[in-house]
XYZ file of C-alpha atoms in Angstrom:
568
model
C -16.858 13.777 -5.044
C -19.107 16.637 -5.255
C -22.998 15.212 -4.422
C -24.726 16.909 -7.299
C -27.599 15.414 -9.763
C -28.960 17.335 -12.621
C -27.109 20.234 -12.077
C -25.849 22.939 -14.154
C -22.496 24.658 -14.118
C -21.965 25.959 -11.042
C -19.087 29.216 -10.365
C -18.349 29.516 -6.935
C -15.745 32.241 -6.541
C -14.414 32.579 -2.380
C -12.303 35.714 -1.620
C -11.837 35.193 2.157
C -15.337 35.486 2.822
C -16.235 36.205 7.153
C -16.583 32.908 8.887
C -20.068 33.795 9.603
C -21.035 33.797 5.794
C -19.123 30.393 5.748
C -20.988 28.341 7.895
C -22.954 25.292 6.936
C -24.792 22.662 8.023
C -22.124 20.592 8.809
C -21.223 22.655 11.997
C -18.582 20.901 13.503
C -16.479 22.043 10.693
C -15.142 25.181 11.183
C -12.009 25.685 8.264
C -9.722 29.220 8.419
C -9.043 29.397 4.912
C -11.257 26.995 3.020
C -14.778 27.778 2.434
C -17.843 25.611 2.775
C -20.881 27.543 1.132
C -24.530 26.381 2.035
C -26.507 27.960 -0.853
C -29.477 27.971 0.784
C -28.946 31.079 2.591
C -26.142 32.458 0.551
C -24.459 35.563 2.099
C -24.584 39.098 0.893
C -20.967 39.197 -0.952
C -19.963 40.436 -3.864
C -17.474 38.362 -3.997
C -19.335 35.265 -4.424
C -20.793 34.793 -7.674
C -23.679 31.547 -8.285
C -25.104 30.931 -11.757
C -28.079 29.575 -11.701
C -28.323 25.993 -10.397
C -30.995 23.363 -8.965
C -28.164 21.825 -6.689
C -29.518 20.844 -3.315
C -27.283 22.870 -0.264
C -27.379 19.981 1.818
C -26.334 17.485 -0.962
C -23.312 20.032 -2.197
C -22.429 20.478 1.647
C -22.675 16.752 2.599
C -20.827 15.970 -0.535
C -17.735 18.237 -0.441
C -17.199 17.357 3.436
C -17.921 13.498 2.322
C -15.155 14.004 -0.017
C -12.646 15.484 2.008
C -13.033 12.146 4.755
C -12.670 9.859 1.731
C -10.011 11.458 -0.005
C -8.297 11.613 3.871
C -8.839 7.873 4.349
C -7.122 6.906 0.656
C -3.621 7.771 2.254
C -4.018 5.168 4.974
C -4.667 2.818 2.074
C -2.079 4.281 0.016
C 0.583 4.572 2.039
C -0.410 1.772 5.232
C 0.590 3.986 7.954
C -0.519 6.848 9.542
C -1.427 9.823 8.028
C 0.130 12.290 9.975
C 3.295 11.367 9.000
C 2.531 11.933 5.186
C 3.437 15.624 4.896
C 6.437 18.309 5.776
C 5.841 20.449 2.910
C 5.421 24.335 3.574
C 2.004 26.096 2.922
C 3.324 27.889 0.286
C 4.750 24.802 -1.315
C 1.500 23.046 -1.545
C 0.625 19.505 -2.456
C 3.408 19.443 -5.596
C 6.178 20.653 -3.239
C 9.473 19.196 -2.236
C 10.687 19.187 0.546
C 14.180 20.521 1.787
C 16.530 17.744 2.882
C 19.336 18.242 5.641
C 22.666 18.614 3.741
C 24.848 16.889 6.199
C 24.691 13.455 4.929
C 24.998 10.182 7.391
C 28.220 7.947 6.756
C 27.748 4.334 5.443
C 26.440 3.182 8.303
C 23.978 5.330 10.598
C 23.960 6.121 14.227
C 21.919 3.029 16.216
C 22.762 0.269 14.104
C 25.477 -2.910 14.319
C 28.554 -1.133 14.599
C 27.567 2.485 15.165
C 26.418 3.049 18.469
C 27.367 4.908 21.172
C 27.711 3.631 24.579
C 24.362 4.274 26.231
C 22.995 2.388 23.000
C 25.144 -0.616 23.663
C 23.826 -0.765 27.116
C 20.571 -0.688 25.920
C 20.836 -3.186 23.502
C 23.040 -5.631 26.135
C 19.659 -4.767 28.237
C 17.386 -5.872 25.708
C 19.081 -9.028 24.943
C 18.958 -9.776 28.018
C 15.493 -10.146 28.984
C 15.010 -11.845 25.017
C 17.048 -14.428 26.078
C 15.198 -14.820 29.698
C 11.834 -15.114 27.609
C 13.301 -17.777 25.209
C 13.773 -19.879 28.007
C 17.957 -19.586 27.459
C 19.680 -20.192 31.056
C 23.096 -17.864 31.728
C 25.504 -20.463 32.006
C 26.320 -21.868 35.562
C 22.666 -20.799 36.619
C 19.527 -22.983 36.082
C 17.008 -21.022 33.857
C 13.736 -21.061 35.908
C 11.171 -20.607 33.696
C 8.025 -19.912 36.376
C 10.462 -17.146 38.004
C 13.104 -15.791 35.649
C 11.321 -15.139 32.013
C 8.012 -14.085 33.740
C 10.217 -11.040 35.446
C 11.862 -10.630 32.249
C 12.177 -7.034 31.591
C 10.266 -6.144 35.245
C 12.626 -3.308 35.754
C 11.657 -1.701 32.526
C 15.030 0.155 31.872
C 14.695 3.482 30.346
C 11.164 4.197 31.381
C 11.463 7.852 33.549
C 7.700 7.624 34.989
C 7.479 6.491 38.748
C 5.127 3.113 38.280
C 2.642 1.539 40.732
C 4.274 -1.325 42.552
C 3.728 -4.917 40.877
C 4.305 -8.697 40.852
C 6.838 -8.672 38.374
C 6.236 -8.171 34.516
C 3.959 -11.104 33.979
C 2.191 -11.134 37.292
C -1.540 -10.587 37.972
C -1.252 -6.934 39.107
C 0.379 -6.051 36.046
C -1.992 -7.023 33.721
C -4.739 -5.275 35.996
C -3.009 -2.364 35.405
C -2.783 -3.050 31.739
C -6.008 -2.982 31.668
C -7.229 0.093 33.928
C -4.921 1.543 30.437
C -1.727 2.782 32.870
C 0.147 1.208 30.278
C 3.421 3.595 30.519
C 3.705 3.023 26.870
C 2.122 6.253 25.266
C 2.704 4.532 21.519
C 0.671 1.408 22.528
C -2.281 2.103 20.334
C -2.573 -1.589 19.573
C -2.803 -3.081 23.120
C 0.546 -5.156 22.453
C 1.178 -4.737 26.321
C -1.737 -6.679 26.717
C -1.053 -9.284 24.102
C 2.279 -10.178 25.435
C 1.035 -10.887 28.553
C -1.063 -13.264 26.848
C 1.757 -14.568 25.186
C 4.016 -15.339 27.804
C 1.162 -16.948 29.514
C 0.082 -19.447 27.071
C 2.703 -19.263 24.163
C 5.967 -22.164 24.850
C 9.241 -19.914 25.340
C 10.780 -22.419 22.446
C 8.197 -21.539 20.061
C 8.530 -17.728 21.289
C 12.724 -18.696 20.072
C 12.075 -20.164 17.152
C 9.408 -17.774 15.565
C 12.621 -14.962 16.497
C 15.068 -17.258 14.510
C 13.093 -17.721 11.665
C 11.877 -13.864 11.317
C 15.907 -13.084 11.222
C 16.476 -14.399 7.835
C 19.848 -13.308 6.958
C 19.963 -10.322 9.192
C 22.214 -9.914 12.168
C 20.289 -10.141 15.439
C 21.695 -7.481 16.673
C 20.038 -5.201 13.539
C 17.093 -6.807 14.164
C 16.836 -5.946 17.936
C 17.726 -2.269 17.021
C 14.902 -1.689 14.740
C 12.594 -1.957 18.146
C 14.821 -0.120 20.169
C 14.740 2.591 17.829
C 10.899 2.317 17.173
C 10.228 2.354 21.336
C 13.223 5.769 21.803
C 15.354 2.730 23.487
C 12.926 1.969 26.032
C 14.046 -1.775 26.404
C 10.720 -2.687 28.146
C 8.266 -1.601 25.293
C 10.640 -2.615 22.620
C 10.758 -6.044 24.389
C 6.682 -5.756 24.381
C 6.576 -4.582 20.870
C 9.022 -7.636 19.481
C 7.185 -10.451 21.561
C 3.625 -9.379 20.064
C 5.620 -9.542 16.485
C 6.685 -13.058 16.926
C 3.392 -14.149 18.447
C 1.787 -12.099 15.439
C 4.186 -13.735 12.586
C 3.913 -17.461 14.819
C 0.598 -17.180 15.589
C -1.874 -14.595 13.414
C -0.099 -14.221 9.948
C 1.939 -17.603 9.873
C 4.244 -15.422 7.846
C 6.777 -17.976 7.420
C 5.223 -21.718 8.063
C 2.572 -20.662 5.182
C 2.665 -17.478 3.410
C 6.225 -17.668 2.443
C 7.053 -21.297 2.779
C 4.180 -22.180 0.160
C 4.558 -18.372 -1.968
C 3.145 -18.250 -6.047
C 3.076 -22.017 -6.324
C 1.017 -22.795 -3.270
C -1.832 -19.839 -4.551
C -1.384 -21.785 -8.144
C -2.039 -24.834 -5.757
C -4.837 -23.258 -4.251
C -6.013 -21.856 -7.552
C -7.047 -25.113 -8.947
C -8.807 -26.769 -5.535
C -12.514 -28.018 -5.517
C -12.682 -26.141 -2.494
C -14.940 -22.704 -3.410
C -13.274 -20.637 -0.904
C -9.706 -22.135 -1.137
C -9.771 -21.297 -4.803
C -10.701 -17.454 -4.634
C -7.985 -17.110 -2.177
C -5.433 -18.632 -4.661
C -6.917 -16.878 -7.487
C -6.988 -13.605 -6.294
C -3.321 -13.560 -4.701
C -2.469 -14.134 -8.162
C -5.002 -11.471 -9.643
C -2.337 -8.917 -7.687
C 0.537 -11.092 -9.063
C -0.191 -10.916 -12.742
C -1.640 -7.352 -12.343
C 1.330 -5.980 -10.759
C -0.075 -4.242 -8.465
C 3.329 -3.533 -6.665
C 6.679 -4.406 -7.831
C 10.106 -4.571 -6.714
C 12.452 -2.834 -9.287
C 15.975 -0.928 -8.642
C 17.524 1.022 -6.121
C 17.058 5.136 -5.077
C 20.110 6.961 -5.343
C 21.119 6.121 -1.573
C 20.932 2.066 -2.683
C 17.708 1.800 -1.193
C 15.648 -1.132 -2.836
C 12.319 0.269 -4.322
C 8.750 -1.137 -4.324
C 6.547 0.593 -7.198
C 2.728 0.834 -6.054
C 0.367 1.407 -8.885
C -2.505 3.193 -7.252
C -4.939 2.884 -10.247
C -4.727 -1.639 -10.029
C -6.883 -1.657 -6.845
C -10.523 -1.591 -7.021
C -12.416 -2.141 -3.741
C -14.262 -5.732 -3.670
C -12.202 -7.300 -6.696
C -10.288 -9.244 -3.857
C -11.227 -11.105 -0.424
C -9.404 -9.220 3.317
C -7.611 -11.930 3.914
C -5.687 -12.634 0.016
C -4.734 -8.918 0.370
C -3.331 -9.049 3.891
C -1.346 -12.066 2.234
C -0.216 -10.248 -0.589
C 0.541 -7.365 1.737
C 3.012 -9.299 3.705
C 4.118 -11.470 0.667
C 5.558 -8.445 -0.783
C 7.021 -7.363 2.419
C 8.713 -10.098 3.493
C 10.049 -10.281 -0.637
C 11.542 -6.771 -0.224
C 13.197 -7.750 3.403
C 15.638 -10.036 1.758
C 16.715 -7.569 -0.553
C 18.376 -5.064 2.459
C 21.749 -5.601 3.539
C 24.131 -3.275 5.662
C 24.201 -0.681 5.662
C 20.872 -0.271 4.043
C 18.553 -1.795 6.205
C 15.022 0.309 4.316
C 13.310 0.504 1.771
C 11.738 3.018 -0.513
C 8.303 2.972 -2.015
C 7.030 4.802 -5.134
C 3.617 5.396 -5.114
C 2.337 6.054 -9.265
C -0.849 8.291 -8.542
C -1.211 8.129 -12.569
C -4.659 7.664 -13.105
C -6.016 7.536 -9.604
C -9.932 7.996 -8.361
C -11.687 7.704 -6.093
C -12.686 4.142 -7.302
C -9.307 2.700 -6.213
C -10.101 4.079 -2.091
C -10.712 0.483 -0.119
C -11.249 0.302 3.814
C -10.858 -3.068 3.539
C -7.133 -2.932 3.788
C -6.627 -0.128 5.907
C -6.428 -0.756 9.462
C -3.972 -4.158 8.554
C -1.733 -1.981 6.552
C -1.857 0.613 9.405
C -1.269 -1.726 12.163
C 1.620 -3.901 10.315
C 3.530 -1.149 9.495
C 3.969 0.361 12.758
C 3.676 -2.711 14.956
C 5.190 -5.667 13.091
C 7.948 -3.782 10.591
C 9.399 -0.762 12.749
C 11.868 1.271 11.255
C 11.512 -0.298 7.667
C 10.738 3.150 5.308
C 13.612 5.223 4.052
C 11.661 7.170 1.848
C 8.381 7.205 0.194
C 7.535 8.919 -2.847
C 4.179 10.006 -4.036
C 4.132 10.504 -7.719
C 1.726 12.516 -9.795
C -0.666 12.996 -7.032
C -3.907 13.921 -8.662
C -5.974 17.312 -7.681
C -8.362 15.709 -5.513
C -5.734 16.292 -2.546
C -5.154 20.171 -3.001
C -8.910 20.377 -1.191
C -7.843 18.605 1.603
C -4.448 20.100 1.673
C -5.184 22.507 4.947
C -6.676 19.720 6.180
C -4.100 17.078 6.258
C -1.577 19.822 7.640
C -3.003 20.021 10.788
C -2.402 16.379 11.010
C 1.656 16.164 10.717
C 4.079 15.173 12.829
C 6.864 17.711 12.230
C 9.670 15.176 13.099
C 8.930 11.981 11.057
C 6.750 13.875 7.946
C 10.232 14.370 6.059
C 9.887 10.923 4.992
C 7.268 11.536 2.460
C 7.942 13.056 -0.840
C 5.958 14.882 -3.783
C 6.628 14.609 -7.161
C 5.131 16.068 -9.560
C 7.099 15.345 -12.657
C 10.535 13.428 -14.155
C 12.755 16.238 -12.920
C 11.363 16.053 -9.063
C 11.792 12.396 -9.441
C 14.867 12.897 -10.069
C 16.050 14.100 -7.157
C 15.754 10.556 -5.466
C 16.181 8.124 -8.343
C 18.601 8.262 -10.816
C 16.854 9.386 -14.851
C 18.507 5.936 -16.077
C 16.989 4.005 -13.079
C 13.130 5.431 -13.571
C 11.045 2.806 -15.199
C 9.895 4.085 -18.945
C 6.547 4.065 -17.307
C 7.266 6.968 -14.942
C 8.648 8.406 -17.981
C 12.606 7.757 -17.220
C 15.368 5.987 -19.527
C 14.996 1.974 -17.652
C 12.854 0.161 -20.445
C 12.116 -2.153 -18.091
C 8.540 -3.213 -18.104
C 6.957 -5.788 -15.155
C 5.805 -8.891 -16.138
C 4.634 -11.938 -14.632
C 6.894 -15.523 -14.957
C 4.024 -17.873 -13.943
C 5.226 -20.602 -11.366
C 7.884 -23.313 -12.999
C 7.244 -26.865 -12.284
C 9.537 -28.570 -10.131
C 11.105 -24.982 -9.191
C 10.285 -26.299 -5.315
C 11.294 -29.502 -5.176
C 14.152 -28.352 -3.052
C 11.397 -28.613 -0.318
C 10.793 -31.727 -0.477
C 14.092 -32.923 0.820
C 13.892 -33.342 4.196
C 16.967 -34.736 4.358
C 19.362 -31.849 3.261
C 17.101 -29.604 4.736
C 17.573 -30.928 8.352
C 20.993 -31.365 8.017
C 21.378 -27.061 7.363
C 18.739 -26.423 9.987
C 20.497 -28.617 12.599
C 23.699 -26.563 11.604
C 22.374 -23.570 11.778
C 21.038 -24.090 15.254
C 24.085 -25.051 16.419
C 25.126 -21.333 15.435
C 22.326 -19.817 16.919
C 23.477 -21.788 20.290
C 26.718 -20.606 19.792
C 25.812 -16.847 19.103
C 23.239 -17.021 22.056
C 26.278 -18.039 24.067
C 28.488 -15.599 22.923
C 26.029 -12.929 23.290
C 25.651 -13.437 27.273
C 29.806 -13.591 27.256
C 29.516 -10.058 25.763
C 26.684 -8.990 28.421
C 28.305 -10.275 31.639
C 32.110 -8.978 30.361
C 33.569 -5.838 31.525
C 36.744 -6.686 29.294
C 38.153 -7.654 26.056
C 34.448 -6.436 24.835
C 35.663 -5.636 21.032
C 37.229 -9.445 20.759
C 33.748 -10.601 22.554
C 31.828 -8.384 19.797
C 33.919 -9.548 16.884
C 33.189 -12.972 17.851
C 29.575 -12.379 17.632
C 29.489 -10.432 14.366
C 31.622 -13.565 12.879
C 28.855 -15.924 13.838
C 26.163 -13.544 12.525
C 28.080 -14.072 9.358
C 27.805 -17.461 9.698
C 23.974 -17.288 9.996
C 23.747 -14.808 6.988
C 25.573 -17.396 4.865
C 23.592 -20.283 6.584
C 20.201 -18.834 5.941
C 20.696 -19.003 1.747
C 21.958 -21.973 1.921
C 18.586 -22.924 3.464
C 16.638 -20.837 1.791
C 15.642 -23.124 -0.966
C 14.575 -25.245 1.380
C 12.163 -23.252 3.413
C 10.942 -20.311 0.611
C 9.009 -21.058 -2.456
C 10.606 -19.906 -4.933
C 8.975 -16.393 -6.072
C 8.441 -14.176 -9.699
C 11.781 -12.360 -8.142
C 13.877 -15.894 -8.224
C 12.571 -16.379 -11.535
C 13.649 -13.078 -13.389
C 16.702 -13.023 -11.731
C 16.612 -10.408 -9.050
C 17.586 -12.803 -6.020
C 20.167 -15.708 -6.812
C 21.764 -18.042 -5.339
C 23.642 -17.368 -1.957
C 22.221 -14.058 -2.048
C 23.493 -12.194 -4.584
C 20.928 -9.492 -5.484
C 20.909 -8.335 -8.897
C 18.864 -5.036 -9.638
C 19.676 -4.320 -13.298
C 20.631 -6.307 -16.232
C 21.098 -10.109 -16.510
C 22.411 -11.981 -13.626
C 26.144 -13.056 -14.210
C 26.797 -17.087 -14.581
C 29.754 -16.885 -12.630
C 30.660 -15.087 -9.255
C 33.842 -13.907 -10.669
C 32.839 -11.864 -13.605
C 29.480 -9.901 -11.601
C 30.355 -6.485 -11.118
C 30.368 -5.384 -7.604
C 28.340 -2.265 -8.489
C 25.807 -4.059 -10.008
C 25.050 -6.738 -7.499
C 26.300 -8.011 -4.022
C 25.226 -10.292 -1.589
C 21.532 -9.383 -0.019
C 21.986 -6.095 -2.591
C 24.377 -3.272 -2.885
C 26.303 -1.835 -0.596
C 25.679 2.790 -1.627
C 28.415 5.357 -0.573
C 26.260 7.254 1.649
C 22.589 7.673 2.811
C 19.620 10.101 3.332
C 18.734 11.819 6.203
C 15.447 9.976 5.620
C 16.809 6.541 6.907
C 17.406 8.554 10.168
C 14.505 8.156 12.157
């Protein structure tokens, strides 16, 4: 860290030293507590004590600040997201400390989700389905869907926006977009300009393809969930969480392919890949499974509140080894993995980072801004809780730093831990993996693709047949979800209806599944089976009958109560 050649041993010993005797070259930096020391002009202070040395001041100067920026930008690759939301610990706590969690906990299902909401929410989300449906191109029944006039003035109201707004030509109109870009965008969280992409999209992008990429991202969600997440990532503004899911579908349909390619041809189309004459195809196969066999990140287990967890092991990634684009793949691969492990009422995730063995050789760039971006614009409100585990010493200099970065409200997310016992306070001792020293011998290891496990895939035939069925469904939930919009009665027997069919699509998405998802290391060891069933420890069961309902359950297991972590 430190940019030092030839030196001796150098003592530098700070008491709170004046500011003045502080300074260095690197002016801009002006810290209240921390000490930068230019040596070339050392101040006259007992307190500071410098054995002789041949160290350069600039170098040591340069260095230390150098250091402090590179440490700062390993959490954005460590943790893909913004940085300051990584802390809520108290000063005197420092970088080992835990911090204090609400006692009141949330009932099985939380406030703004399917089931739980309050009236205003309903609104909103009766609001927001609404103008989806307008921009999918589905007509209310009785009344002619216009696509030229009705889905370009989706959403032109923008309910729950409070800010008076310059009068326009609808949503999708000229003078909108003009606006977009003079940046009076009235989203303040629109840092990546998906205002301006959905524009774009509804220009040029077919509302049926706009559908279909929203169908296939549900999986075996409920729409209604799904919807949610946005609202709650926009503060229920239904007009920039209708901007923020459009620019995800385009982004899944259009940038990512996230489910025509990365998913749909998984470990056996890298394998594929792996073995082409084609230079460049090849590396990209070969180093999606580089992560693969390394294990770079895993999905083992469950926290205490049921949440799935993805391990990260820090110390795997060394900056180069693999191409942008095979670790944006392997980004989302996981992802997308650890999505069909949620079911209600858990609906996040945790992640445990394992700082063991961590330097500055694993920081990469490379990754950075994707992770950022991806996190906060394409998987809102998908983090219960993330755990950072044996963080090294490195980040006690940049401690005072970092603080002035946090964002009181959403920092209680993130975790230290320091040893076993801290870890214990969110995983179970007989759920930590032996390497994180707790009592689960399991150990990751990498099944290697089975032949023939995909041949599923290749029958068109069966696999038309579900998807035909399961659009029928969709019709029929679409349907029922404009009956629930336009009733002022009977509402409960209108939403029943709808969370019956949402049901059916759950059920109807594993029996497709086979068909559409290459089968992945997760199938193989038995953590996702057939129809669903999720099994996070020990053997999967042969029959239904005898599985034990604490052990496994359809899309995972269902936990008595939750974290005030999950409430965002």
């Amino acid at each position: 860290m430190f940019a030092i050649s030839r030196s001796r041993l150098v003592t530098i010993r700070i008491h709170h030293l004046p500011l003045p005797q502080r300074r260095c070259p690197l002016r801009s930096y002006r810290p209240s507590r921390t000490a930068f020391v230019c040596l070339s002009t050392p101040p006259k202070s007992k307190s500071l004590q410098i054995f002789r040395s041949n160290i350069t001041s600039t170098a040591l100067a340069i260095g230390v600040a150098s250091g402090a920026f590179l440490a700062a930008g390993t959490f954005y690759l460590i943790f893909g997201f913004d940085t300051r939301k990584l802390f809520v610990n108290s000063e005197a706590d420092g970088i080992t400390g835990i911090a204090k969690e609400d006692e009141t906990m949330a009932g099985p299902t939380l406030p703004g989700r399917p089931g739980n909401l309050t009236a205003d929410q309903e609104v909103k989300l009766q609001e927001l389905w609404t103008e989806t449906l307008k921009v999918f191109g589905v007509a209310t029944p009785g009344k002619p869907q216009n696509l030229n006039e009705e889905s370009h003035n989706a959403g032109s109201n923008q309910v729950g926006s409070e800010k008076k707004k310059k009068k326009r030509h609808g949503m999708f109109g000229r003078k909108h977009i003009e606006d977009e870009d003079d940046g009076t965008s009235t989203d303040q969280d629109d840092k990546y300009g998906q205002s301006k992409e959905f524009q774009q999209v509804i220009a040029h992008v077919k509302p049926e393809d706009l559908r279909k990429a929203f169908w296939d991202m549900l999986k075996h969600d409920h729409p209604d969930g799904l919807l949610l997440r946005f609202l709650r990532a926009r503060k229920w503004d239904v007009h920039n969480a209708l901007v923020m899911m459009i620019a995800t579908m385009n982004w899944r349909l259009s940038a990512m392919h996230v489910d025509d390619d990365i998913m749909r041809r998984g470990e056996g189309g890298a394998l594929a890949d792996d073995e082409s004459s084609n230079a460049a195809v090849k590396r990209e196969g070969h180093d999606f499974l580089v992560q693969m066999r390394l294990g770079k990140s895993f999905l083992h287990g469950t926290d205490k509140s049921g949440r799935p967890m993805c391990f990260v092991r820090v110390r795997l990634h060394k900056q180069g080894e693999q191409t942008e684009s095979s670790l944006e793949r392997y980004t989302v691969f996981v992802i997308e993995t650890a999505r069909l492990l949620l079911a209600p009422p858990v609906d996040t995730a945790a992640i445990v980072f394992d700082m063991t063995g961590f330097s500055m050789a694993n920081m990469d760039y490379t990754p950075v801004k994707f992770m950022i971006k991806i996190f906060e614009a394409n998987y809102p409100e998908s983090l219960g809780v993330v755990l950072v585990h044996k963080a090294p010493w490195i980040f006690q200099g940049i401690w005072s730093i970092i603080k002035g970065w946090l964002d009181p409200v959403v920092a209680g997310k993130i975790h230290f831990t320091k040893n076993l016992e801290e870890l214990e306070q969110f995983v179970e001792r007989k759920h930590i993996i032996k390497e994180l020293g707790g009592d689960d011998p399991w150990e990751y290891q990498y099944a290697e693709p089975k032949a023939g496990e995909n041949d599923q895939m290749s029958d068109e035939g069966t696999k038309q047949k579900l998807l035909s069925e399961r659009a029928a469904v969709v019709r029929d939930f679409e349907g029922a979800t404009q009956e629930w919009i336009g009733s002022s009665q009977n509402r409960p027997a209108l939403q029943q209806k709808r969370n019956n069919l949402a049901e059916e699509l759950r059920k109807g998405y594993w029996q497709l599944d086979p068909y559409l998802r290459a089968r992945s290391l997760y199938d193989r060891i038995g953590l996702i089976n057939e129809g669903g069933v999720i099994q996070f420890y020990g053997k999967p069961q042969s029959a239904p009958a005898s599985t034990a309902p604490s052990a496994s359950a359809p899309n995972g297991p269902v936990p008595t109560e939750h974290r005030p972590d999950d409430v965002d």
